[in-house]
XYZ file of C-alpha atoms in Angstrom:
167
model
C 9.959 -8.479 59.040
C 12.639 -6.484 57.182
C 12.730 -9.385 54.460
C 8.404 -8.220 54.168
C 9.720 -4.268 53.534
C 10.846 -4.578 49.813
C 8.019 -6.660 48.804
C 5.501 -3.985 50.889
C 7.380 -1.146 48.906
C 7.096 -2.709 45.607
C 3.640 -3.425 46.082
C 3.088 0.527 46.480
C 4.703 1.735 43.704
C 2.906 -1.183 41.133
C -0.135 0.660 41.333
C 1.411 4.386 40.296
C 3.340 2.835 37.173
C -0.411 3.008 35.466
C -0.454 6.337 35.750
C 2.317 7.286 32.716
C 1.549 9.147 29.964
C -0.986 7.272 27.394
C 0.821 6.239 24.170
C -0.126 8.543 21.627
C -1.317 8.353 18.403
C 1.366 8.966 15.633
C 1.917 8.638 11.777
C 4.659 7.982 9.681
C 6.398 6.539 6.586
C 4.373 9.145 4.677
C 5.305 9.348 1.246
C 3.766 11.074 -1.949
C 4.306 9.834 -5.124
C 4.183 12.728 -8.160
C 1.648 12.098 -10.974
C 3.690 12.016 -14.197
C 0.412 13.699 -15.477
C -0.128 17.466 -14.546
C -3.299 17.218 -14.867
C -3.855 14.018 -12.448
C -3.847 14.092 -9.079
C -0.689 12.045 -7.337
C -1.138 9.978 -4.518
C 0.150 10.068 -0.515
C 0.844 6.974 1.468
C 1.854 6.703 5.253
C 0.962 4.585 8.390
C -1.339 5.392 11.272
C -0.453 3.887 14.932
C -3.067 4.139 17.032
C -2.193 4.801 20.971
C -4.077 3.761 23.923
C -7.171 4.817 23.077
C -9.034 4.313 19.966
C -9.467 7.562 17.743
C -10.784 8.130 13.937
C -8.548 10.052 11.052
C -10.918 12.882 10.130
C -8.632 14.014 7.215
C -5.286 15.143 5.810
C -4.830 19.168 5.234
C -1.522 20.196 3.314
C -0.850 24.157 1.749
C 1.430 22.164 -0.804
C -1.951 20.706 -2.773
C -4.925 22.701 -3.606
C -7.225 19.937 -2.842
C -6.442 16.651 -0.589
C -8.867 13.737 -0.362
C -8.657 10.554 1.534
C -9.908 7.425 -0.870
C -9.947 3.787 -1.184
C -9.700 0.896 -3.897
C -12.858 -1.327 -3.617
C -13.738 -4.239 -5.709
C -16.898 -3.659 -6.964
C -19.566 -6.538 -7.477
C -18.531 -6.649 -11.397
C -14.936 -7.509 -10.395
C -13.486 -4.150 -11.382
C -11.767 -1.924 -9.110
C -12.410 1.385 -8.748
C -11.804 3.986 -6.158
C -14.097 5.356 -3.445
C -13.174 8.757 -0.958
C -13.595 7.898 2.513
C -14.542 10.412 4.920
C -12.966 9.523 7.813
C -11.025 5.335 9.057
C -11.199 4.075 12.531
C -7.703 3.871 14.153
C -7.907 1.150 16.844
C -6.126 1.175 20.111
C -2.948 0.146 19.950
C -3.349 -0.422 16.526
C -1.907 0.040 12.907
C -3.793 1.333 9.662
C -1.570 1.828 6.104
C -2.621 3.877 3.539
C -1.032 1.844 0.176
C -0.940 1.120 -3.034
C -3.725 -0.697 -3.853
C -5.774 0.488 -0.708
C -6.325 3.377 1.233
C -4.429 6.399 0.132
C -4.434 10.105 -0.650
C -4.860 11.957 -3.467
C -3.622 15.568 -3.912
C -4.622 17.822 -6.749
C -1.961 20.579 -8.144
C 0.975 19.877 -5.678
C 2.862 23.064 -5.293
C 6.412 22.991 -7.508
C 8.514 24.072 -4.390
C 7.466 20.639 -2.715
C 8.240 18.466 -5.564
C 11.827 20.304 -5.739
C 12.830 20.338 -2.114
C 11.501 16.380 -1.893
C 9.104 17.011 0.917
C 6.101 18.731 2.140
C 4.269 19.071 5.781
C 0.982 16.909 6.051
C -1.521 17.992 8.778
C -3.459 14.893 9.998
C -6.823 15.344 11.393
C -8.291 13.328 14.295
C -11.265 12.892 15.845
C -9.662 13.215 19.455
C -8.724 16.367 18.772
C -4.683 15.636 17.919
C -3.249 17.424 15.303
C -0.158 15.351 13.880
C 2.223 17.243 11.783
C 4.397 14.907 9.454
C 6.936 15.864 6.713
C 6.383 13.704 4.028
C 8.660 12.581 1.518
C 8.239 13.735 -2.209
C 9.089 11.129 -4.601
C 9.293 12.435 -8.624
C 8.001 10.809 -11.400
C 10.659 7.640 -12.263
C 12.667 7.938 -9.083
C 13.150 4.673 -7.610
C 11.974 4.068 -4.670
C 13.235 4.154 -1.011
C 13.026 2.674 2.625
C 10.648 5.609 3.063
C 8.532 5.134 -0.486
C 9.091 1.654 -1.289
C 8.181 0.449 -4.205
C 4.749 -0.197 -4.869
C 3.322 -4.083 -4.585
C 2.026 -5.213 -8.155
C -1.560 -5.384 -7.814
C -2.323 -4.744 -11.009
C -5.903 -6.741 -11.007
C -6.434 -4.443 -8.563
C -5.199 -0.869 -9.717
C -8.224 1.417 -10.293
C -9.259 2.541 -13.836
C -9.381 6.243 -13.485
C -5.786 6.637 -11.372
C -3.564 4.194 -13.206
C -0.607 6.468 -12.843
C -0.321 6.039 -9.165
């Protein structure tokens, strides 16, 4: 009987170890690489982990860019790429979505000076679950070279859009 009390104990506690936390949703690697051009907006890259439950990216806010879009490269039927905003990408459960060169990314209009200089900025991501994610992302200047945490980015130049070439 007392050789039955350890496997009766065990089988009372299996059913409470379901009842952590959910894994959360969380970003990171989030980058921004400057626009040489002034005038041109530059571009943000990061990763999106999804948690236990399935949520959607509503959009990016920063107070370091006047304007902040979320966008895609898409081939078009002619061959060409060119670049699309998205409003919103599905983050499955438990899984990953990148926004990279070549693919998904941002693009921020007239970052603010400061951020450049200090070689970050806060990122506010937007989800659908409600979560409000707050990432520092790192700033990288026109020419630097890159980093673990801006690598450089993969030569797809059949696929680089027309309009943004600079990022």
């Amino acid at each position: 009987m007392r050789a039955l009390l350890p496997i009766a104990v065990l089988a009372c506690l299996a059913p409470l170890a379901a009842c952590g936390d959910p894994a959360p949703t969380y970003v990171d690697q989030a980058w921004v690489r400057v626009s040489p051009n002034k005038d041109s907006p530059s571009a943000g890259y990061f990763t999106v982990h999804g948690g236990d439950v399935a949520t959607t990216l509503r959009g990016v806010l920063t107070d370091r860019a006047i304007r902040v879009e979320m966008h895609e490269s898409v081939k078009g039927d002619n061959g060409v790429m060119s670049m699309k905003p998205i409003d919103s990408v599905e983050i499955p459960a438990k899984g990953t979505v990148a926004f990279a060169p070549g693919g998904k990314h941002l693009m921020l209009w007239n970052l603010n000076q400061d951020a450049v200089d200090q070689g970050k900025m806060p990122m506010t991501f937007l989800f659908s679950n409600g979560d409000r994610i707050i990432v520092d992302a790192v700033v990288q200047k026109p020419g630097a070279a890159p980093s673990p945490a801006n690598p450089a980015p993969v030569d797809n130049s059949a696929a680089k859009p027309q309009d943004h070439a600079d990022h």
